[in-house]
Amino acid sequence: MVPIVQGLLGALTYRGSEGQWAWLLHRLSGIGVLLFLALHILDIFLLGLGPGVFDELLFIYKAPPFRVMEVFLIFGVLYHAINGIRIMIIDFWPQSTLVQRTLFRVELVIVAIIFIPAAIAMLAPIFRG
Amino acid sequence: MQVTLRIKRFNPEADTQSHFENYQVEVEPTDRVLDALQTVKWYQDGTLTLRRSCAHGICGSDAMLINGRNRLACKVLIRDLGNKIQIEPMRGFRVLKDLVVDMEPFFAKYRQVMPYLVNNDPVPQTERLQSPEEHERFEDTTKCILCAACTTACPSYWSNHEFLGPAAIVQGHRFIFDSRDQLKSERLAVLNDMTGVWRCRTIFNCVEACPRGIDVTKAIGEVKKAILFGKT
């Protein structure tokens, strides 16, 4: 088995706590954001084929399922960024490991405060029709 | 009370793959998992193989995966687990038989950090003294019993067996921050390698697993900072 997959699968079956889930979500959100970035590079590349082709393909981004995926994207970027700050705090102030659970909970609150209104604003047009 | 032990078994002479076997054992709630395992070995199935030595949480022989978490079998009480207990060998090491794993790669990494005091000054008449404050810098990491519970709970280690692992870094920390030691730069060089401290992703599984309550991630963080800023 590919070692990195071994690590991820191991984490799914080991009963770790906050730190392990924070790490797993960090990895998954990182992969998700990377995939979206690849897609974005591809669609910008299509602009080279002329504005007509680009406009033609924009319907994909306007479709409701894609809007839902964009909500996931916002969550991924937001979580990855704020969790990254948490990791930096732990790396540069090792004393903070003593309150690592609290740090993770504070992080989740910050993510929720920004993400929930953003998600509502993004999904509202779908429900308005 | 009656408990069911679900034990992962592997006999290298007969099995190609490991499998689980169930055992019903009569135990007291205040018994430890080790007592239940010994009851199985002594009265039900003598082929069950496990390591244990002192049985009092000091020698570090009986670390294993108990209900999904790395624990010392001699320190976990049955009443804290309920009546269904799953026991597996530690992850990331080759299983020799049942719950016994090959610890040699673990000790090879331990030796890499040179876990002994190096001081080339003339041997003094009395002890090499240090202040309580100087000792306090590495007091926490002197508690390690080399049970490997931390290293085998670490997803970074599962992904990359070249990684020195939390236990070896803890041992390095114990000497790097010792005011009497004179081999700090060599130790820091070992830990600054691709397989050293930078593989730590601050996942905290090691801290959760340590039966001695060592704040492993803090120790690793201190080594990272010592490498980065050159201060011990």
mmCIF file of C-alpha atoms in Angstrom:
data_model
loop_
_atom_site.group_PDB
_atom_site.id
_atom_site.type_symbol
_atom_site.label_atom_id
_atom_site.label_comp_id
_atom_site.label_asym_id
_atom_site.label_seq_id
_atom_site.Cartn_x
_atom_site.Cartn_y
_atom_site.Cartn_z
ATOM 1 C CA MET A 1 0.000 0.000 0.000
ATOM 2 C CA VAL A 2 1.201 3.536 -0.739
ATOM 3 C CA PRO A 3 2.681 4.791 2.551
ATOM 4 C CA ILE A 4 0.754 8.080 2.572
ATOM 5 C CA VAL A 5 -2.521 6.174 2.152
ATOM 6 C CA GLN A 6 -1.388 3.882 4.976
ATOM 7 C CA GLY A 7 -1.006 6.969 7.185
ATOM 8 C CA LEU A 8 -4.437 8.371 6.271
ATOM 9 C CA LEU A 9 -6.192 4.999 6.653
ATOM 10 C CA GLY A 10 -4.417 4.425 9.943
ATOM 11 C CA ALA A 11 -5.748 7.718 11.236
ATOM 12 C CA LEU A 12 -9.303 6.703 10.309
ATOM 13 C CA THR A 13 -9.108 3.588 12.468
ATOM 14 C CA TYR A 14 -6.953 4.828 15.345
ATOM 15 C CA ARG A 15 -8.948 6.449 18.140
ATOM 16 C CA GLY A 16 -6.999 9.670 18.302
ATOM 17 C CA SER A 17 -8.525 12.902 19.503
ATOM 18 C CA GLU A 18 -8.699 16.543 18.389
ATOM 19 C CA GLY A 19 -5.131 16.723 17.073
ATOM 20 C CA GLN A 20 -5.572 13.715 14.803
ATOM 21 C CA TRP A 21 -8.874 14.920 13.328
ATOM 22 C CA ALA A 22 -7.446 18.410 12.866
ATOM 23 C CA TRP A 23 -4.535 16.911 10.925
ATOM 24 C CA LEU A 24 -6.755 14.634 8.828
ATOM 25 C CA LEU A 25 -9.087 17.496 7.900
ATOM 26 C CA HIS A 26 -6.059 19.669 7.120
ATOM 27 C CA ARG A 27 -4.802 17.058 4.658
ATOM 28 C CA LEU A 28 -8.183 16.490 3.032
ATOM 29 C CA SER A 29 -8.918 20.218 2.718
ATOM 30 C CA GLY A 30 -5.436 20.707 1.261
ATOM 31 C CA ILE A 31 -6.038 18.049 -1.395
ATOM 32 C CA GLY A 32 -9.486 19.517 -2.152
ATOM 33 C CA VAL A 33 -8.123 23.044 -2.598
ATOM 34 C CA LEU A 34 -5.326 21.698 -4.802
ATOM 35 C CA LEU A 35 -7.846 19.924 -7.060
ATOM 36 C CA PHE A 36 -9.889 23.093 -7.340
ATOM 37 C CA LEU A 37 -6.765 25.052 -8.203
ATOM 38 C CA ALA A 38 -6.021 22.587 -11.015
ATOM 39 C CA LEU A 39 -9.577 23.056 -12.321
ATOM 40 C CA HIS A 40 -9.180 26.818 -12.112
ATOM 41 C CA ILE A 41 -5.921 26.746 -14.086
ATOM 42 C CA LEU A 42 -7.705 24.645 -16.703
ATOM 43 C CA ASP A 43 -10.639 27.053 -17.091
ATOM 44 C CA ILE A 44 -8.356 30.095 -17.311
ATOM 45 C CA PHE A 45 -6.385 28.207 -19.967
ATOM 46 C CA LEU A 46 -9.602 27.834 -21.984
ATOM 47 C CA LEU A 47 -9.726 31.632 -22.218
ATOM 48 C CA GLY A 48 -6.849 31.261 -24.666
ATOM 49 C CA LEU A 49 -9.268 29.547 -27.080
ATOM 50 C CA GLY A 50 -11.350 32.717 -27.271
ATOM 51 C CA PRO A 51 -14.017 34.444 -25.176
ATOM 52 C CA GLY A 52 -16.767 32.436 -26.873
ATOM 53 C CA VAL A 53 -15.533 29.069 -25.581
ATOM 54 C CA PHE A 54 -14.936 30.506 -22.129
ATOM 55 C CA ASP A 55 -18.428 32.037 -21.840
ATOM 56 C CA GLU A 56 -19.905 28.832 -23.180
ATOM 57 C CA LEU A 57 -18.325 26.800 -20.400
ATOM 58 C CA LEU A 58 -19.213 29.222 -17.623
ATOM 59 C CA PHE A 59 -22.602 27.492 -17.337
ATOM 60 C CA ILE A 60 -20.786 24.779 -15.358
ATOM 61 C CA TYR A 61 -19.867 27.260 -12.654
ATOM 62 C CA LYS A 62 -23.388 28.679 -12.562
ATOM 63 C CA ALA A 63 -25.024 25.278 -11.991
ATOM 64 C CA PRO A 64 -26.421 24.705 -8.453
ATOM 65 C CA PRO A 65 -24.315 21.562 -7.750
ATOM 66 C CA PHE A 66 -21.220 23.580 -8.494
ATOM 67 C CA ARG A 67 -22.374 26.299 -6.116
ATOM 68 C CA VAL A 68 -22.581 23.659 -3.383
ATOM 69 C CA MET A 69 -19.066 22.543 -4.257
ATOM 70 C CA GLU A 70 -17.911 26.138 -3.975
ATOM 71 C CA VAL A 71 -19.304 26.193 -0.454
ATOM 72 C CA PHE A 72 -17.084 23.192 0.292
ATOM 73 C CA LEU A 73 -14.211 25.095 -1.297
ATOM 74 C CA ILE A 74 -14.788 28.064 1.006
ATOM 75 C CA PHE A 75 -14.781 25.694 3.971
ATOM 76 C CA GLY A 76 -11.601 24.001 2.747
ATOM 77 C CA VAL A 77 -9.696 27.249 2.209
ATOM 78 C CA LEU A 78 -10.939 28.723 5.486
ATOM 79 C CA TYR A 79 -10.179 25.632 7.565
ATOM 80 C CA HIS A 80 -6.800 25.055 5.952
ATOM 81 C CA ALA A 81 -5.758 28.681 6.533
ATOM 82 C CA ILE A 82 -6.904 28.938 10.136
ATOM 83 C CA ASN A 83 -5.626 25.475 11.060
ATOM 84 C CA GLY A 84 -2.307 26.485 9.489
ATOM 85 C CA ILE A 85 -2.159 29.432 11.884
ATOM 86 C CA ARG A 86 -2.859 27.040 14.780
ATOM 87 C CA ILE A 87 0.011 24.799 13.646
ATOM 88 C CA MET A 88 2.348 27.800 13.446
ATOM 89 C CA ILE A 89 1.365 28.888 16.944
ATOM 90 C CA ILE A 90 2.179 25.370 18.216
ATOM 91 C CA ASP A 91 5.481 25.291 16.299
ATOM 92 C CA PHE A 92 6.753 28.669 17.468
ATOM 93 C CA TRP A 93 5.387 28.546 21.030
ATOM 94 C CA PRO A 94 5.795 24.937 22.230
ATOM 95 C CA GLN A 95 4.187 26.000 25.546
ATOM 96 C CA SER A 96 0.892 26.223 23.652
ATOM 97 C CA THR A 97 0.805 22.406 23.366
ATOM 98 C CA LEU A 98 -0.544 22.437 26.924
ATOM 99 C CA VAL A 99 -3.735 24.122 25.652
ATOM 100 C CA GLN A 100 -3.871 22.430 22.247
ATOM 101 C CA ARG A 101 -7.450 21.186 22.699
ATOM 102 C CA THR A 102 -8.644 24.677 23.524
ATOM 103 C CA LEU A 103 -6.724 26.053 20.534
ATOM 104 C CA PHE A 104 -8.530 23.612 18.236
ATOM 105 C CA ARG A 105 -11.938 24.498 19.664
ATOM 106 C CA VAL A 106 -11.273 28.224 19.327
ATOM 107 C CA GLU A 107 -10.237 27.538 15.739
ATOM 108 C CA LEU A 108 -13.510 25.739 15.013
ATOM 109 C CA VAL A 109 -15.500 28.647 16.459
ATOM 110 C CA ILE A 110 -13.611 31.124 14.238
ATOM 111 C CA VAL A 111 -14.169 28.916 11.180
ATOM 112 C CA ALA A 112 -17.885 28.649 11.998
ATOM 113 C CA ILE A 113 -18.282 32.419 12.530
ATOM 114 C CA ILE A 114 -16.876 33.139 9.064
ATOM 115 C CA PHE A 115 -18.138 30.060 7.213
ATOM 116 C CA ILE A 116 -21.809 29.973 8.208
ATOM 117 C CA PRO A 117 -22.733 33.501 6.981
ATOM 118 C CA ALA A 118 -20.638 32.937 3.832
ATOM 119 C CA ALA A 119 -22.404 29.645 3.109
ATOM 120 C CA ILE A 120 -25.833 31.206 3.660
ATOM 121 C CA ALA A 121 -24.981 34.077 1.315
ATOM 122 C CA MET A 122 -23.698 31.672 -1.340
ATOM 123 C CA LEU A 123 -26.588 29.216 -1.180
ATOM 124 C CA ALA A 124 -29.399 31.752 -0.854
ATOM 125 C CA PRO A 125 -29.674 32.437 -4.649
ATOM 126 C CA ILE A 126 -30.317 28.730 -5.291
ATOM 127 C CA PHE A 127 -33.305 28.663 -2.952
ATOM 128 C CA ARG A 128 -34.609 31.963 -4.301
ATOM 129 C CA GLY A 129 -34.682 30.286 -7.680
ATOM 130 C CA MET B 1 -17.614 -9.566 35.643
ATOM 131 C CA GLN B 2 -17.398 -11.381 32.344
ATOM 132 C CA VAL B 3 -15.536 -9.720 29.489
ATOM 133 C CA THR B 4 -14.922 -10.703 25.882
ATOM 134 C CA LEU B 5 -11.374 -10.241 24.698
ATOM 135 C CA ARG B 6 -11.040 -9.962 20.926
ATOM 136 C CA ILE B 7 -7.376 -10.588 20.297
ATOM 137 C CA LYS B 8 -5.527 -10.278 17.011
ATOM 138 C CA ARG B 9 -3.553 -13.492 16.581
ATOM 139 C CA PHE B 10 -0.739 -14.364 14.224
ATOM 140 C CA ASN B 11 1.360 -17.506 14.247
ATOM 141 C CA PRO B 12 4.227 -17.146 11.729
ATOM 142 C CA GLU B 13 4.563 -20.940 11.490
ATOM 143 C CA ALA B 14 0.951 -21.560 10.500
ATOM 144 C CA ASP B 15 -0.743 -18.328 9.366
ATOM 145 C CA THR B 16 -0.236 -16.204 6.309
ATOM 146 C CA GLN B 17 -2.514 -13.474 7.681
ATOM 147 C CA SER B 18 -3.487 -12.356 11.136
ATOM 148 C CA HIS B 19 -7.017 -12.999 12.419
ATOM 149 C CA PHE B 20 -9.116 -12.218 15.474
ATOM 150 C CA GLU B 21 -10.070 -14.737 18.150
ATOM 151 C CA ASN B 22 -12.527 -14.208 20.980
ATOM 152 C CA TYR B 23 -12.041 -15.297 24.592
ATOM 153 C CA GLN B 24 -14.492 -15.060 27.492
ATOM 154 C CA VAL B 25 -12.774 -14.236 30.765
ATOM 155 C CA GLU B 26 -14.045 -13.777 34.313
ATOM 156 C CA VAL B 27 -12.321 -10.732 35.852
ATOM 157 C CA GLU B 28 -12.755 -8.089 38.519
ATOM 158 C CA PRO B 29 -13.572 -4.569 37.265
ATOM 159 C CA THR B 30 -10.405 -3.404 39.032
ATOM 160 C CA ASP B 31 -8.240 -5.947 37.201
ATOM 161 C CA ARG B 32 -5.985 -4.715 34.446
ATOM 162 C CA VAL B 33 -6.028 -5.780 30.803
ATOM 163 C CA LEU B 34 -2.770 -7.623 31.481
ATOM 164 C CA ASP B 35 -4.530 -9.750 34.125
ATOM 165 C CA ALA B 36 -7.198 -10.688 31.596
ATOM 166 C CA LEU B 37 -4.544 -11.573 28.981
ATOM 167 C CA GLN B 38 -2.670 -13.709 31.504
ATOM 168 C CA THR B 39 -5.900 -15.459 32.459
ATOM 169 C CA VAL B 40 -6.307 -16.404 28.791
ATOM 170 C CA LYS B 41 -2.701 -17.541 28.495
ATOM 171 C CA TRP B 42 -2.609 -19.496 31.749
ATOM 172 C CA TYR B 43 -6.036 -21.146 31.709
ATOM 173 C CA GLN B 44 -7.418 -21.118 28.144
ATOM 174 C CA ASP B 45 -4.802 -20.922 25.426
ATOM 175 C CA GLY B 46 -1.133 -21.264 26.278
ATOM 176 C CA THR B 47 -0.093 -20.331 22.750
ATOM 177 C CA LEU B 48 -1.126 -16.681 23.207
ATOM 178 C CA THR B 49 2.123 -14.739 23.024
ATOM 179 C CA LEU B 50 2.787 -11.334 24.568
ATOM 180 C CA ARG B 51 5.592 -9.386 26.192
ATOM 181 C CA ARG B 52 5.458 -8.299 29.787
ATOM 182 C CA SER B 53 8.081 -7.927 32.430
ATOM 183 C CA CYS B 54 7.534 -5.764 35.488
ATOM 184 C CA ALA B 55 3.744 -5.523 35.036
ATOM 185 C CA HIS B 56 3.737 -2.194 36.870
ATOM 186 C CA GLY B 57 4.064 0.394 34.126
ATOM 187 C CA ILE B 58 7.805 0.876 34.464
ATOM 188 C CA CYS B 59 9.530 -1.508 32.035
ATOM 189 C CA GLY B 60 7.448 -0.578 28.986
ATOM 190 C CA SER B 61 7.166 -4.113 27.598
ATOM 191 C CA ASP B 62 3.424 -4.498 27.177
ATOM 192 C CA ALA B 63 2.401 -1.549 25.019
ATOM 193 C CA MET B 64 -0.363 -2.625 22.633
ATOM 194 C CA LEU B 65 -3.389 -1.297 20.770
ATOM 195 C CA ILE B 66 -6.264 -1.593 23.244
ATOM 196 C CA ASN B 67 -9.714 -0.588 21.956
ATOM 197 C CA GLY B 68 -8.101 1.448 19.197
ATOM 198 C CA ARG B 69 -5.597 3.317 21.354
ATOM 199 C CA ASN B 70 -2.009 2.556 22.320
ATOM 200 C CA ARG B 71 -1.888 1.690 26.012
ATOM 201 C CA LEU B 72 0.192 -0.334 28.459
ATOM 202 C CA ALA B 73 -1.833 -3.468 29.244
ATOM 203 C CA CYS B 74 -0.598 -3.272 32.850
ATOM 204 C CA LYS B 75 -1.943 0.255 33.379
ATOM 205 C CA VAL B 76 -5.461 0.026 31.938
ATOM 206 C CA LEU B 77 -8.289 -1.123 34.200
ATOM 207 C CA ILE B 78 -11.062 -3.315 32.805
ATOM 208 C CA ARG B 79 -13.742 -1.028 34.301
ATOM 209 C CA ASP B 80 -12.525 1.815 32.107
ATOM 210 C CA LEU B 81 -13.031 -0.221 28.935
ATOM 211 C CA GLY B 82 -16.346 -2.047 29.358
ATOM 212 C CA ASN B 83 -16.978 -5.712 28.686
ATOM 213 C CA LYS B 84 -15.771 -5.879 25.079
ATOM 214 C CA ILE B 85 -12.067 -5.309 24.649
ATOM 215 C CA GLN B 86 -10.172 -5.457 21.378
ATOM 216 C CA ILE B 87 -6.439 -6.032 21.591
ATOM 217 C CA GLU B 88 -3.989 -5.736 18.701
ATOM 218 C CA PRO B 89 -0.213 -5.461 18.411
ATOM 219 C CA MET B 90 1.266 -1.976 17.950
ATOM 220 C CA ARG B 91 1.128 -0.655 14.387
ATOM 221 C CA GLY B 92 4.072 0.057 12.142
ATOM 222 C CA PHE B 93 6.310 -2.769 13.350
ATOM 223 C CA ARG B 94 6.577 -6.296 11.946
ATOM 224 C CA VAL B 95 4.524 -8.728 14.013
ATOM 225 C CA LEU B 96 6.649 -11.657 15.216
ATOM 226 C CA LYS B 97 3.832 -13.545 16.929
ATOM 227 C CA ASP B 98 0.412 -12.465 18.273
ATOM 228 C CA LEU B 99 1.077 -9.297 20.293
ATOM 229 C CA VAL B 100 4.862 -9.414 20.030
ATOM 230 C CA VAL B 101 6.392 -7.035 17.474
ATOM 231 C CA ASP B 102 9.947 -6.607 16.218
ATOM 232 C CA MET B 103 11.271 -3.657 18.231
ATOM 233 C CA GLU B 104 14.707 -3.615 16.576
ATOM 234 C CA PRO B 105 13.944 -0.763 14.117
ATOM 235 C CA PHE B 106 12.698 1.231 17.122
ATOM 236 C CA PHE B 107 15.920 0.734 19.073
ATOM 237 C CA ALA B 108 18.036 1.424 15.957
ATOM 238 C CA LYS B 109 16.411 4.879 15.818
ATOM 239 C CA TYR B 110 16.940 5.276 19.560
ATOM 240 C CA ARG B 111 20.669 4.657 19.074
ATOM 241 C CA GLN B 112 20.821 7.240 16.269
ATOM 242 C CA VAL B 113 20.285 10.130 18.702
ATOM 243 C CA MET B 114 23.191 8.895 20.851
ATOM 244 C CA PRO B 115 21.208 8.496 24.071
ATOM 245 C CA TYR B 116 24.046 8.840 26.560
ATOM 246 C CA LEU B 117 25.799 11.761 28.250
ATOM 247 C CA VAL B 118 28.912 12.985 26.439
ATOM 248 C CA ASN B 119 31.249 15.244 28.383
ATOM 249 C CA ASN B 120 34.936 15.468 27.528
ATOM 250 C CA ASP B 121 35.946 17.655 30.487
ATOM 251 C CA PRO B 122 38.353 16.094 33.020
ATOM 252 C CA VAL B 123 36.437 13.734 35.303
ATOM 253 C CA PRO B 124 35.571 15.692 38.458
ATOM 254 C CA GLN B 125 36.079 14.407 42.019
ATOM 255 C CA THR B 126 32.356 14.684 42.748
ATOM 256 C CA GLU B 127 29.195 14.590 40.645
ATOM 257 C CA ARG B 128 28.742 16.881 37.657
ATOM 258 C CA LEU B 129 26.446 19.358 39.360
ATOM 259 C CA GLN B 130 23.559 21.253 37.798
ATOM 260 C CA SER B 131 20.967 23.576 39.293
ATOM 261 C CA PRO B 132 17.331 22.526 39.766
ATOM 262 C CA GLU B 133 16.437 25.071 37.054
ATOM 263 C CA GLU B 134 18.881 23.456 34.625
ATOM 264 C CA HIS B 135 17.418 20.037 35.390
ATOM 265 C CA GLU B 136 13.889 21.342 34.963
ATOM 266 C CA ARG B 137 14.640 21.976 31.244
ATOM 267 C CA PHE B 138 14.622 18.235 30.477
ATOM 268 C CA GLU B 139 12.918 16.691 33.530
ATOM 269 C CA ASP B 140 9.811 15.729 31.506
ATOM 270 C CA THR B 141 11.736 13.738 28.889
ATOM 271 C CA THR B 142 13.673 11.704 31.481
ATOM 272 C CA LYS B 143 10.419 9.849 32.204
ATOM 273 C CA CYS B 144 10.436 7.877 28.916
ATOM 274 C CA ILE B 145 10.382 4.074 29.322
ATOM 275 C CA LEU B 146 10.867 3.235 25.613
ATOM 276 C CA CYS B 147 7.572 1.375 25.303
ATOM 277 C CA ALA B 148 7.063 2.675 21.715
ATOM 278 C CA ALA B 149 3.410 3.596 22.349
ATOM 279 C CA CYS B 150 4.074 7.106 20.982
ATOM 280 C CA THR B 151 5.983 6.111 17.848
ATOM 281 C CA THR B 152 3.407 3.487 16.851
ATOM 282 C CA ALA B 153 0.515 5.926 17.403
ATOM 283 C CA CYS B 154 2.052 8.467 15.019
ATOM 284 C CA PRO B 155 0.498 8.794 11.524
ATOM 285 C CA SER B 156 3.761 10.331 10.276
ATOM 286 C CA TYR B 157 5.548 7.153 11.354
ATOM 287 C CA TRP B 158 2.890 4.922 9.751
ATOM 288 C CA SER B 159 3.449 6.798 6.476
ATOM 289 C CA ASN B 160 7.234 6.825 6.640
ATOM 290 C CA HIS B 161 9.133 4.225 8.605
ATOM 291 C CA GLU B 162 12.353 6.173 8.066
ATOM 292 C CA PHE B 163 11.022 8.857 10.443
ATOM 293 C CA LEU B 164 12.906 8.678 13.745
ATOM 294 C CA GLY B 165 9.619 8.872 15.603
ATOM 295 C CA PRO B 166 8.563 10.677 18.788
ATOM 296 C CA ALA B 167 10.405 8.362 21.214
ATOM 297 C CA ALA B 168 13.843 8.909 19.632
ATOM 298 C CA ILE B 169 13.247 12.676 19.552
ATOM 299 C CA VAL B 170 12.225 12.624 23.217
ATOM 300 C CA GLN B 171 15.494 10.837 24.006
ATOM 301 C CA GLY B 172 17.417 13.395 21.966
ATOM 302 C CA HIS B 173 15.661 16.209 23.848
ATOM 303 C CA ARG B 174 16.676 14.662 27.160
ATOM 304 C CA PHE B 175 20.381 15.232 26.316
ATOM 305 C CA ILE B 176 20.188 18.311 24.091
ATOM 306 C CA PHE B 177 18.738 20.340 26.972
ATOM 307 C CA ASP B 178 21.057 18.824 29.611
ATOM 308 C CA SER B 179 23.539 21.520 30.727
ATOM 309 C CA ARG B 180 26.241 18.842 31.277
ATOM 310 C CA ASP B 181 26.112 17.415 27.749
ATOM 311 C CA GLN B 182 28.611 18.435 25.041
ATOM 312 C CA LEU B 183 27.264 16.660 21.978
ATOM 313 C CA LYS B 184 24.314 18.962 21.307
ATOM 314 C CA SER B 185 25.218 20.036 17.775
ATOM 315 C CA GLU B 186 25.690 16.429 16.595
ATOM 316 C CA ARG B 187 22.349 15.397 18.077
ATOM 317 C CA LEU B 188 20.636 18.423 16.584
ATOM 318 C CA ALA B 189 22.163 17.539 13.199
ATOM 319 C CA VAL B 190 20.632 14.044 13.391
ATOM 320 C CA LEU B 191 17.246 15.509 14.299
ATOM 321 C CA ASN B 192 17.493 18.176 11.565
ATOM 322 C CA ASP B 193 17.678 15.459 8.903
ATOM 323 C CA MET B 194 14.822 14.685 6.490
ATOM 324 C CA THR B 195 13.844 11.854 8.821
ATOM 325 C CA GLY B 196 14.023 14.031 11.941
ATOM 326 C CA VAL B 197 11.778 16.508 13.758
ATOM 327 C CA TRP B 198 10.338 18.150 10.628
ATOM 328 C CA ARG B 199 8.272 15.031 9.919
ATOM 329 C CA CYS B 200 6.247 15.845 13.047
ATOM 330 C CA ARG B 201 2.857 17.305 12.066
ATOM 331 C CA THR B 202 1.774 18.131 15.628
ATOM 332 C CA ILE B 203 -0.957 15.486 15.579
ATOM 333 C CA PHE B 204 -0.701 14.852 19.355
ATOM 334 C CA ASN B 205 -1.395 11.082 19.129
ATOM 335 C CA CYS B 206 1.959 10.568 20.888
ATOM 336 C CA VAL B 207 0.915 12.766 23.796
ATOM 337 C CA GLU B 208 -2.385 10.877 24.123
ATOM 338 C CA ALA B 209 -0.610 7.527 23.994
ATOM 339 C CA CYS B 210 2.288 8.175 26.375
ATOM 340 C CA PRO B 211 1.725 6.114 29.552
ATOM 341 C CA ARG B 212 4.179 8.381 31.396
ATOM 342 C CA GLY B 213 2.322 11.583 30.566
ATOM 343 C CA ILE B 214 5.256 13.145 28.718
ATOM 344 C CA ASP B 215 4.311 16.189 26.669
ATOM 345 C CA VAL B 216 5.991 14.743 23.594
ATOM 346 C CA THR B 217 4.827 17.348 21.083
ATOM 347 C CA LYS B 218 6.140 20.128 23.336
ATOM 348 C CA ALA B 219 9.546 18.396 23.501
ATOM 349 C CA ILE B 220 9.598 18.005 19.704
ATOM 350 C CA GLY B 221 8.621 21.682 19.360
ATOM 351 C CA GLU B 222 11.504 22.700 21.622
ATOM 352 C CA VAL B 223 13.950 20.690 19.492
ATOM 353 C CA LYS B 224 12.536 22.324 16.326
ATOM 354 C CA LYS B 225 13.108 25.743 17.863
ATOM 355 C CA ALA B 226 16.613 24.801 19.020
ATOM 356 C CA ILE B 227 17.489 23.818 15.431
ATOM 357 C CA LEU B 228 15.883 26.947 13.990
ATOM 358 C CA PHE B 229 17.313 29.517 16.389
ATOM 359 C CA GLY B 230 20.427 27.656 17.565
ATOM 360 C CA LYS B 231 19.522 28.082 21.230
ATOM 361 C CA THR B 232 19.241 25.230 23.719
#
